[in-house]
Coordinates of C-alpha atoms in Angstrom, one line a residue:
M1 CA 55.7 117.3 41.1
Y2 CA 58.4 114.8 40.5
E3 CA 60.8 117.4 39.0
K4 CA 60.1 119.8 41.9
E5 CA 60.7 117.1 44.5
S6 CA 63.9 116.1 42.8
L7 CA 65.1 119.7 42.6
L8 CA 64.3 120.7 46.1
P9 CA 67.3 119.0 47.8
Q10 CA 69.8 120.7 45.6
P11 CA 69.7 124.2 47.1
Q12 CA 69.7 122.6 50.6
T13 CA 72.9 120.8 49.8
A14 CA 74.4 124.0 48.6
V15 CA 73.4 125.7 51.8
S16 CA 74.8 122.8 53.8
R17 CA 78.1 123.0 51.9
G18 CA 78.2 126.7 52.5
R19 CA 77.6 126.3 56.2
S20 CA 80.3 123.6 56.3
R21 CA 82.7 125.9 54.6
S22 CA 81.8 128.7 57.0
L23 CA 82.4 126.4 60.0
W24 CA 85.8 125.3 58.7
A25 CA 86.7 128.9 58.1
L26 CA 85.6 129.9 61.6
C27 CA 87.6 127.0 63.1
A28 CA 90.7 128.1 61.0
Q29 CA 90.2 131.6 62.2
I30 CA 90.0 130.6 65.9
T31 CA 93.1 128.3 65.5
L32 CA 95.0 131.2 63.9
F33 CA 93.8 133.6 66.6
C34 CA 95.0 131.2 69.3
L35 CA 98.3 130.7 67.6
L36 CA 98.8 134.4 67.3
I37 CA 98.0 135.0 70.9
K38 CA 100.4 132.2 72.0
I39 CA 103.2 133.7 69.8
S40 CA 102.5 137.1 71.1
L41 CA 102.5 136.0 74.7
D42 CA 105.7 134.0 74.3
A43 CA 107.4 136.9 72.7
F44 CA 106.1 139.3 75.3
F45 CA 107.2 137.2 78.3
S46 CA 110.5 136.3 76.6
T47 CA 111.3 139.9 76.0
R48 CA 110.2 140.9 79.4
E49 CA 112.3 138.2 81.0
R50 CA 115.4 139.3 79.1
H51 CA 115.0 142.9 79.9
Q52 CA 113.7 142.6 83.5
P53 CA 115.9 139.9 85.2
S54 CA 115.1 141.4 88.6
E55 CA 111.5 140.2 88.1
V56 CA 112.6 136.7 87.4
L57 CA 114.7 136.7 90.6
A58 CA 111.8 138.2 92.5
K59 CA 109.8 135.0 91.8
C60 CA 112.2 133.1 93.9
P61 CA 113.6 135.3 96.6
Q62 CA 116.2 133.8 98.9
V63 CA 116.2 134.6 102.6
K64 CA 119.5 135.7 104.2
P65 CA 121.0 133.2 106.7
L66 CA 119.3 133.6 110.0
F67 CA 121.2 133.1 113.2
P68 CA 119.8 133.4 116.7
S69 CA 120.5 136.8 118.3
R70 CA 120.2 135.6 121.9
A71 CA 123.6 134.3 122.8
S72 CA 125.5 133.2 125.9
P73 CA 128.8 131.5 126.6
R74 CA 126.9 128.2 127.3
L75 CA 125.0 128.3 124.0
S76 CA 128.2 129.1 122.1
K77 CA 129.9 126.2 123.8
M78 CA 126.9 124.0 122.9
D79 CA 127.2 125.0 119.2
D80 CA 130.9 124.1 119.2
Y81 CA 130.2 120.8 120.9
I82 CA 127.6 119.8 118.3
G83 CA 130.3 120.2 115.7
S84 CA 132.8 118.1 117.5
P85 CA 133.9 114.5 116.9
K86 CA 133.0 113.7 120.5
F87 CA 129.4 114.6 120.0
L88 CA 129.3 112.7 116.7
N89 CA 130.4 109.5 118.4
E90 CA 127.9 110.0 121.2
T91 CA 124.9 110.7 119.0
V92 CA 125.8 107.8 116.8
A93 CA 125.7 105.5 119.8
R94 CA 122.3 106.9 120.8
M95 CA 120.9 106.5 117.3
A96 CA 122.2 102.9 117.3
G97 CA 120.3 102.3 120.5
A98 CA 117.1 103.6 119.0
I99 CA 117.5 101.4 115.9
Q100 CA 118.1 98.4 118.1
T101 CA 114.5 98.6 119.5
P102 CA 112.6 97.0 116.6
S103 CA 109.4 99.2 116.8
E104 CA 107.8 97.7 113.7
S105 CA 104.1 98.4 112.9
Y106 CA 102.1 95.9 111.0
D107 CA 99.0 96.3 108.7
D108 CA 97.1 93.7 110.7
L109 CA 97.7 95.0 114.2
G110 CA 94.8 94.4 116.5
P111 CA 93.6 96.8 119.2
I112 CA 96.1 98.4 121.5
G113 CA 96.2 96.5 124.8
E114 CA 95.1 93.3 123.1
D115 CA 97.7 92.8 120.4
A116 CA 101.1 92.2 122.1
R117 CA 103.0 93.5 119.1
W118 CA 102.2 97.0 120.2
D119 CA 104.1 96.5 123.4
I120 CA 107.5 97.1 121.8
M121 CA 106.5 100.8 121.9
F122 CA 106.8 100.7 125.7
D123 CA 110.5 99.6 125.2
F124 CA 111.1 102.5 122.9
A125 CA 109.6 105.1 125.2
A126 CA 111.7 103.7 128.1
Y127 CA 114.8 104.0 126.0
L128 CA 114.0 107.7 125.3
E129 CA 113.4 108.3 129.0
K130 CA 116.7 106.7 130.0
T131 CA 118.7 108.4 127.2
F132 CA 117.5 112.0 127.6
P133 CA 117.3 112.6 131.4
L134 CA 117.1 116.4 131.1
I135 CA 114.1 116.2 128.9
R136 CA 112.5 113.8 131.4
R137 CA 113.0 116.3 134.2
T138 CA 112.2 119.5 132.3
L139 CA 109.4 118.8 129.8
T140 CA 106.0 117.6 130.6
L141 CA 105.2 114.2 129.0
E142 CA 101.7 113.0 128.2
R143 CA 101.0 109.6 126.8
V144 CA 98.2 109.8 124.3
N145 CA 96.3 106.6 123.4
T146 CA 98.9 104.6 125.4
H147 CA 101.9 105.0 123.0
G148 CA 101.7 108.6 121.6
L149 CA 104.3 110.7 123.2
L150 CA 103.4 114.4 123.6
Y151 CA 106.2 116.5 125.2
T152 CA 105.6 120.2 126.2
W153 CA 108.4 122.7 127.0
Q154 CA 106.3 125.5 128.3
G155 CA 107.4 129.0 127.2
S156 CA 107.4 132.1 129.3
D157 CA 105.2 134.1 126.9
E158 CA 101.8 132.4 126.6
T159 CA 100.7 134.9 123.9
L160 CA 103.1 133.2 121.4
S161 CA 101.7 130.2 119.4
P162 CA 103.8 127.1 119.9
T163 CA 106.3 125.5 117.6
V164 CA 105.5 121.8 116.9
L165 CA 108.2 119.3 115.9
M166 CA 107.0 115.8 114.8
A167 CA 108.4 112.4 114.1
H168 CA 107.2 108.8 114.4
Q169 CA 108.4 106.0 116.6
D170 CA 107.5 103.1 114.4
V171 CA 109.3 101.6 111.4
V172 CA 108.4 99.5 108.4
P173 CA 108.7 95.7 109.2
V174 CA 111.7 93.8 107.9
A175 CA 110.6 90.8 105.9
E176 CA 112.2 87.6 107.3
S177 CA 113.1 86.5 103.8
T178 CA 115.2 89.7 103.3
V179 CA 117.3 89.6 106.5
G180 CA 120.2 87.8 104.8
Q181 CA 120.4 90.4 102.1
W182 CA 121.4 93.2 104.5
T183 CA 125.0 94.2 104.6
H184 CA 124.6 94.6 108.4
P185 CA 121.7 93.2 110.5
P186 CA 118.6 95.4 110.1
F187 CA 118.3 96.1 113.9
S188 CA 122.0 96.3 114.7
G189 CA 122.5 100.1 114.4
F190 CA 125.9 99.2 113.1
F191 CA 128.3 102.1 112.4
D192 CA 131.0 101.6 109.8
G193 CA 132.7 104.9 110.4
R194 CA 130.4 106.8 108.0
Y195 CA 127.0 105.3 107.9
I196 CA 124.6 104.1 110.6
W197 CA 122.8 101.0 109.3
G198 CA 119.4 99.7 110.2
R199 CA 115.6 100.0 109.9
G200 CA 114.5 103.4 110.9
S201 CA 117.8 105.1 110.4
S202 CA 116.4 107.2 107.6
D203 CA 112.7 106.9 108.3
C204 CA 112.5 108.4 110.8
K205 CA 114.3 107.7 114.0
N206 CA 117.0 110.1 112.7
N207 CA 114.5 113.0 113.0
L208 CA 113.1 111.8 116.4
I209 CA 116.5 111.4 118.0
G210 CA 117.8 114.6 116.3
I211 CA 114.9 116.5 117.9
M212 CA 115.6 114.9 121.3
E213 CA 119.3 115.6 121.1
A214 CA 118.7 119.3 120.2
V215 CA 116.3 119.8 123.1
E216 CA 118.5 118.0 125.6
L217 CA 121.5 120.1 124.6
L218 CA 119.5 123.4 124.8
I219 CA 118.3 122.5 128.3
D220 CA 121.9 121.7 129.3
A221 CA 123.0 125.1 127.9
G222 CA 120.5 127.0 130.0
F223 CA 118.1 127.9 127.2
E224 CA 114.7 128.9 128.4
P225 CA 112.1 129.3 125.7
K226 CA 109.6 132.2 125.3
R227 CA 107.6 130.3 122.8
T228 CA 106.2 126.9 123.9
L229 CA 107.8 123.9 122.2
I230 CA 105.8 120.8 121.5
L231 CA 107.3 117.4 120.5
S232 CA 104.6 115.1 119.0
F233 CA 105.7 111.6 118.3
G234 CA 103.2 109.1 116.8
F235 CA 103.6 105.4 116.7
D236 CA 101.8 104.0 113.6
E237 CA 102.7 106.4 110.8
E238 CA 103.7 103.5 108.6
I239 CA 100.1 102.1 108.8
S240 CA 98.3 105.4 108.3
G241 CA 98.8 107.0 111.7
A242 CA 95.2 106.9 112.9
Q243 CA 96.0 105.6 116.4
G244 CA 99.0 107.8 117.0
A245 CA 98.9 111.1 115.1
G246 CA 95.2 110.9 114.8
H247 CA 94.8 111.1 118.6
L248 CA 97.8 113.5 119.2
A249 CA 96.4 116.0 116.7
K250 CA 93.0 116.0 118.4
A251 CA 94.7 116.6 121.7
L252 CA 96.6 119.6 120.4
I253 CA 93.7 121.1 118.5
S254 CA 91.6 120.8 121.7
R255 CA 94.2 122.6 123.7
Y256 CA 95.4 125.3 121.4
G257 CA 92.4 125.7 119.0
K258 CA 92.2 125.7 115.2
G259 CA 95.2 127.6 113.8
G260 CA 96.7 127.6 117.3
A261 CA 100.2 126.5 116.4
A262 CA 102.8 128.8 114.8
V263 CA 104.5 126.1 112.7
I264 CA 104.8 122.3 112.3
V265 CA 107.9 120.5 111.0
D266 CA 107.6 116.8 110.3
E267 CA 109.6 114.3 108.3
G268 CA 109.6 114.8 104.5
A269 CA 111.7 116.0 101.6
G270 CA 115.3 116.9 101.9
T271 CA 118.0 118.4 99.6
A272 CA 118.6 117.7 95.9
S273 CA 120.9 118.8 93.2
I274 CA 119.0 119.9 90.1
W275 CA 120.0 122.0 87.0
G276 CA 123.4 122.8 88.4
S277 CA 122.1 124.1 91.7
T278 CA 121.4 122.5 95.1
F279 CA 118.0 123.0 96.6
A280 CA 116.6 122.4 100.0
L281 CA 113.0 121.4 99.3
P282 CA 110.7 121.5 102.4
G283 CA 107.4 119.9 101.5
V284 CA 104.6 122.5 101.6
A285 CA 102.0 120.3 100.0
E286 CA 100.9 116.6 99.8
K287 CA 99.0 114.8 97.1
G288 CA 95.5 113.4 97.9
Y289 CA 94.8 109.8 98.3
I290 CA 92.1 107.3 97.5
D291 CA 92.1 103.5 97.4
V292 CA 89.3 102.0 95.3
E293 CA 88.2 98.4 95.6
I294 CA 86.7 97.0 92.4
I295 CA 84.6 93.8 92.7
V296 CA 83.5 91.8 89.7
R297 CA 80.7 89.2 90.3
M298 CA 80.2 86.6 87.6
P299 CA 78.5 83.2 87.4
G300 CA 80.5 80.3 88.7
G301 CA 80.5 76.7 87.5
H302 CA 82.9 73.9 86.6
S303 CA 86.1 74.9 84.8
S304 CA 85.7 72.2 82.2
I305 CA 82.8 74.2 80.7
P306 CA 84.0 77.8 80.8
P307 CA 82.3 80.8 79.3
A308 CA 84.1 82.9 76.8
H309 CA 84.9 85.4 79.6
N310 CA 84.9 84.6 83.3
G311 CA 85.3 87.1 86.2
I312 CA 89.1 87.1 86.1
G313 CA 89.1 87.8 82.4
V314 CA 86.6 90.7 82.8
M315 CA 88.6 92.1 85.6
S316 CA 91.7 91.9 83.5
E317 CA 90.0 93.8 80.8
L318 CA 89.0 96.5 83.2
I319 CA 92.5 96.8 84.7
T320 CA 93.9 97.0 81.2
M321 CA 91.5 99.9 80.4
I322 CA 92.5 101.7 83.6
E323 CA 96.2 101.4 82.8
A324 CA 95.5 102.5 79.2
N325 CA 93.8 105.7 80.4
P326 CA 96.4 107.3 82.7
Y327 CA 96.1 110.8 84.0
E328 CA 98.0 113.5 82.1
P329 CA 100.6 115.7 83.8
H330 CA 99.0 119.0 84.9
L331 CA 100.6 121.8 86.8
Y332 CA 97.8 123.7 88.6
S333 CA 98.6 127.1 89.8
D334 CA 98.9 126.1 93.4
N335 CA 101.3 123.2 92.8
P336 CA 104.6 124.0 94.5
Y337 CA 106.5 122.5 91.6
I338 CA 105.8 125.6 89.7
D339 CA 107.7 127.6 92.4
L340 CA 110.6 125.2 92.0
L341 CA 110.6 125.8 88.3
E342 CA 110.6 129.5 88.9
C343 CA 113.6 129.1 91.2
G344 CA 115.4 127.0 88.6
A345 CA 114.7 129.6 86.0
A346 CA 116.0 132.4 88.3
H347 CA 119.1 130.8 89.8
S348 CA 120.2 127.6 88.0
P349 CA 122.8 127.7 85.2
H350 CA 121.5 124.5 83.5
F351 CA 117.8 125.1 83.7
P352 CA 116.4 123.6 80.5
S353 CA 115.7 126.2 77.7
K354 CA 112.3 124.6 76.8
L355 CA 111.0 124.9 80.3
K356 CA 112.3 128.5 80.5
K357 CA 110.4 129.3 77.3
L358 CA 107.1 127.7 78.5
L359 CA 107.2 128.9 82.1
P360 CA 106.4 132.6 81.8
S361 CA 103.1 132.1 79.9
H362 CA 102.0 129.0 81.7
R363 CA 99.4 130.7 83.9
V364 CA 97.7 132.2 80.8
K365 CA 97.4 129.1 78.6
A366 CA 95.5 130.7 75.8
C367 CA 93.2 128.2 74.0
S368 CA 95.2 125.2 75.1
K369 CA 93.8 122.0 76.7
K370 CA 97.2 120.5 77.0
D371 CA 99.6 121.6 79.7
N372 CA 102.7 121.9 77.7
L373 CA 104.8 123.0 80.6
A374 CA 103.8 119.9 82.6
L375 CA 104.3 117.6 79.7
E376 CA 107.8 119.0 79.1
A377 CA 108.7 118.8 82.8
A378 CA 107.5 115.3 83.1
K379 CA 110.2 114.2 80.6
A380 CA 112.6 114.3 83.5
G381 CA 111.2 110.9 84.7
D382 CA 108.5 109.4 86.8
G383 CA 109.9 110.7 90.0
V384 CA 109.2 114.2 88.7
K385 CA 106.1 113.5 86.7
Y386 CA 104.2 112.2 89.6
L387 CA 104.7 115.4 91.5
F388 CA 102.0 116.9 89.3
T389 CA 100.2 113.8 88.0
T390 CA 97.5 111.7 89.6
S391 CA 99.0 108.2 89.8
V392 CA 97.1 104.9 89.3
A393 CA 98.4 101.6 90.6
P394 CA 96.5 98.3 90.8
D395 CA 98.3 96.8 93.8
I396 CA 96.3 93.9 95.2
I397 CA 94.3 91.3 93.2
S398 CA 92.5 88.1 94.1
G399 CA 89.9 85.8 92.6
G400 CA 89.0 82.2 92.6
V401 CA 89.2 79.6 95.3
K402 CA 89.9 76.3 93.4
S403 CA 91.5 75.2 90.2
N404 CA 88.4 73.5 88.8
A405 CA 85.9 76.2 89.9
L406 CA 85.1 79.3 87.9
P407 CA 85.7 82.5 90.0
E408 CA 82.4 84.0 91.3
R409 CA 84.1 87.0 92.9
T410 CA 87.2 88.8 91.7
T411 CA 88.6 91.9 93.4
V412 CA 91.4 94.4 92.8
L413 CA 92.6 97.3 94.9
V414 CA 93.7 100.4 92.9
D415 CA 95.8 103.0 94.7
H416 CA 95.6 106.6 93.6
R417 CA 97.7 109.6 94.7
V418 CA 95.7 112.6 93.6
N419 CA 97.3 115.6 92.0
V420 CA 97.2 119.0 93.7
G421 CA 94.3 120.8 92.0
E422 CA 92.3 117.6 91.5
H423 CA 90.0 115.7 93.8
P424 CA 89.3 112.0 94.8
S425 CA 85.8 112.6 93.3
D426 CA 87.5 113.0 89.9
V427 CA 89.1 109.6 90.3
Q428 CA 85.8 108.1 91.2
A429 CA 84.0 109.6 88.2
K430 CA 86.7 108.4 85.8
L431 CA 86.6 104.8 87.2
V432 CA 82.8 104.7 86.9
K433 CA 83.0 105.6 83.2
L434 CA 85.5 102.8 82.5
A435 CA 83.6 100.3 84.5
E436 CA 80.4 101.2 82.7
Q437 CA 82.0 100.5 79.3
V438 CA 83.1 97.0 80.5
A439 CA 79.7 96.4 82.2
E440 CA 77.8 97.2 79.0
K441 CA 79.9 94.8 77.0
Y442 CA 79.3 91.9 79.3
N443 CA 75.7 92.8 80.4
L444 CA 76.7 93.6 84.0
T445 CA 75.3 96.1 86.5
V446 CA 77.5 98.8 88.0
H447 CA 77.2 99.8 91.7
A448 CA 79.4 102.8 92.2
F449 CA 80.4 104.3 95.6
N450 CA 77.1 103.6 97.3
D451 CA 75.9 101.3 100.0
E452 CA 74.1 98.9 97.6
P453 CA 74.9 95.2 98.3
E454 CA 76.8 93.2 95.7
I455 CA 74.7 91.1 93.4
P456 CA 75.5 88.5 90.8
R457 CA 76.6 89.8 87.4
S458 CA 77.8 93.1 88.6
I459 CA 80.8 95.5 89.0
T460 CA 81.0 97.2 92.4
L461 CA 83.3 100.1 93.1
K462 CA 83.9 101.4 96.6
S463 CA 86.4 103.4 98.5
A464 CA 88.7 101.3 100.7
G465 CA 89.8 103.2 103.8
R466 CA 90.2 106.9 104.2
V467 CA 89.7 109.3 101.3
L468 CA 92.0 112.2 101.5
E469 CA 91.9 115.5 99.6
P470 CA 95.3 117.1 98.6
A471 CA 96.7 118.9 101.6
P472 CA 96.3 122.7 101.9
V473 CA 99.3 124.4 100.5
T474 CA 101.6 126.1 103.1
P475 CA 102.2 129.8 102.5
T476 CA 105.7 130.5 101.3
S477 CA 106.0 134.2 101.5
A478 CA 109.5 135.3 102.4
G479 CA 109.1 139.1 102.2
E480 CA 108.6 139.4 105.9
T481 CA 109.1 137.2 108.9
T482 CA 107.1 134.1 108.4
P483 CA 107.5 130.4 109.4
Y484 CA 108.8 129.8 105.8
S485 CA 111.3 132.6 106.0
V486 CA 112.5 131.3 109.4
L487 CA 112.9 127.7 108.0
S488 CA 114.7 129.1 104.9
G489 CA 117.0 131.3 106.9
T490 CA 117.9 128.6 109.4
T491 CA 118.7 126.2 106.5
R492 CA 121.0 128.7 104.8
A493 CA 122.6 129.7 108.1
L494 CA 123.7 126.1 108.5
Y495 CA 124.7 125.2 104.9
G496 CA 125.6 128.5 103.4
E497 CA 124.1 130.8 100.8
K498 CA 125.1 128.6 97.8
L499 CA 122.2 126.4 99.0
L500 CA 118.9 127.5 97.6
V501 CA 115.6 126.9 99.3
A502 CA 112.4 126.3 97.2
P503 CA 109.0 124.9 98.0
G504 CA 108.7 121.1 97.6
I505 CA 105.8 118.6 97.3
M506 CA 105.3 115.1 98.7
T507 CA 103.9 112.3 96.6
G508 CA 103.1 110.3 99.7
N509 CA 101.4 111.3 102.9
T510 CA 102.8 111.9 106.4
D511 CA 101.3 112.2 109.8
T512 CA 100.7 115.9 109.1
K513 CA 97.4 114.9 107.4
Y514 CA 95.8 114.9 110.8
Y515 CA 97.2 118.4 111.8
W516 CA 95.8 120.5 109.0
E517 CA 93.5 122.4 111.4
L518 CA 96.3 123.2 113.9
T519 CA 98.2 125.5 111.5
R520 CA 98.5 126.6 107.9
H521 CA 102.3 126.5 108.2
I522 CA 103.2 122.8 107.9
F523 CA 106.6 121.7 106.5
R524 CA 107.6 118.2 105.7
Y525 CA 111.4 118.4 105.8
N526 CA 114.4 116.3 106.7
P527 CA 117.0 119.0 107.6
G528 CA 120.1 116.8 107.7
W529 CA 122.3 116.9 104.6
D530 CA 125.4 115.1 103.5
P531 CA 126.4 116.1 99.9
G532 CA 128.1 112.7 99.5
Q533 CA 124.9 110.7 100.2
E534 CA 122.6 110.6 97.3
G535 CA 119.0 109.4 97.4
L536 CA 116.7 108.5 100.4
G537 CA 119.0 106.2 102.2
N538 CA 117.1 103.0 101.1
V539 CA 114.0 103.9 103.0
H540 CA 111.6 100.9 103.3
T541 CA 114.0 98.5 101.8
V542 CA 117.2 96.4 102.3
D543 CA 120.3 98.3 103.7
E544 CA 118.5 101.4 105.0
K545 CA 121.2 103.7 106.3
I546 CA 122.1 107.3 107.1
S547 CA 125.4 109.1 107.1
A548 CA 126.5 110.2 110.6
S549 CA 127.2 113.7 109.3
T550 CA 123.6 113.9 108.0
H551 CA 122.3 113.0 111.4
A552 CA 124.6 115.4 113.2
D553 CA 123.6 118.3 110.9
G554 CA 120.0 117.5 111.6
V555 CA 120.7 118.0 115.3
K556 CA 122.4 121.4 114.5
W557 CA 119.4 122.4 112.4
Y558 CA 116.8 121.6 115.1
S559 CA 118.8 123.5 117.7
L560 CA 119.0 126.6 115.4
F561 CA 115.4 126.4 114.3
I562 CA 114.0 126.2 117.9
R563 CA 115.9 129.3 118.8
N564 CA 115.1 131.2 115.6
M565 CA 111.4 130.4 116.0
D566 CA 111.6 131.5 119.7
E567 CA 112.8 135.0 118.5
A568 CA 110.6 135.3 115.5
D569 CA 108.0 138.1 115.5
L570 CA 105.3 136.6 113.4
S571 CA 102.7 139.3 114.1

């Protein structure tokens, strides 16, 4: 019996070893199979790309310059005037006047009608009324939620869906401590011969005044629209837009219905030089958004008898874990950055060879968990990486009330901008897992995204403010007349065919987040362009400025786009 028992395990071990060898062999075969598929796909797409360049170009078609066909001597005279030094000087003066009204919006603003800081918006509306008298006499103005400005230029054909142009009246506040750092005072609207300086010059009184200038000029030139034109100007975009755009969008959806507008153009991306080419990049998507408040509750007591880990220490450990587990870059199929890569591969002389090799087979991704194309593209820097990566940023932290008292409640606010193709719920799930690891270590209870009250010795996670899914992606078909083709054709009419147009994506959010139901065709685009001015014009910081030529070109673009949309057959 003893011998039998001692001998029985031996054949089982042999079987176990045999199974182990079989598993290793199977894994090796699967790995080899995946490798062979990848090599085959790379070879196939590479060969196809070399022998069928027309297919590569077809992935990024460029629209021919589009000029309005309806002409008149007065409209021609208007076009010439917009390009004149006289108009440049006049529009600079009007821009300066807009900047000189400090329409700042603050995070802690109270209700409209009670907090006097809202009242500056009355001054800005009065300035617009005085400065653009033809608009005052021709368009219908409705004031929505007191300060929202909704202008309607009624078209002659009510069967045509309206064009909607957007901007916001408010600006980011200027911190008193930074005023002395400005080259020119922040609300001076100073013009040095090239740049207009001041808060709001680039974000986004340039767009608002540009739109108003274009409409005023079109009225003066005798233009009468067939397609209704809507101007929708919010007044609290810099603090989420709920009071302004939130109410304006509801008014428009109520009037025209879901999907009732032909197109929306709001502030957004501009023009950039990449890979030896210059691209206009109208934003056709926005990342999602979720702020998560994390609260650690730990026992208090006198600081002279501290525990090994108090609430601040535990919170620090959790924050460290959050930062040590970032999201990986991932280019989902509907992310517009893929379209920009396709355009670069098709048109740009210095498009990176590694990206060109990875791009054709990206949508197949045989047996691969890593997104090699996204990882390679992310090497261009954080500004590019976060176009296709969920970002994580602990922004606000507090804890403790006295130097000799242990903190009983420690909080942190973590900002997330959610990648196109992912969801705020993914963020929540990941944070819960990390919080549970810390909670287990310190014997704490986790309350995650529910209405349970805080209790001692706990970690609570809850959404702070609005949770926003990534925006629906705007269609970018250019094979027929579409809003995207009209925008592209207008842009190339103004700047020439050397300028390429490709879909762009916004890492932040604009007022358009309230308008998703009004139309599928939403573009976040700053149309003015000065090749000599790089960057965003110091948006939200010291020395914000815009070149006068950028502003004037924006006026030209709006005047062309309004007329091109008026003629567009979108049926």
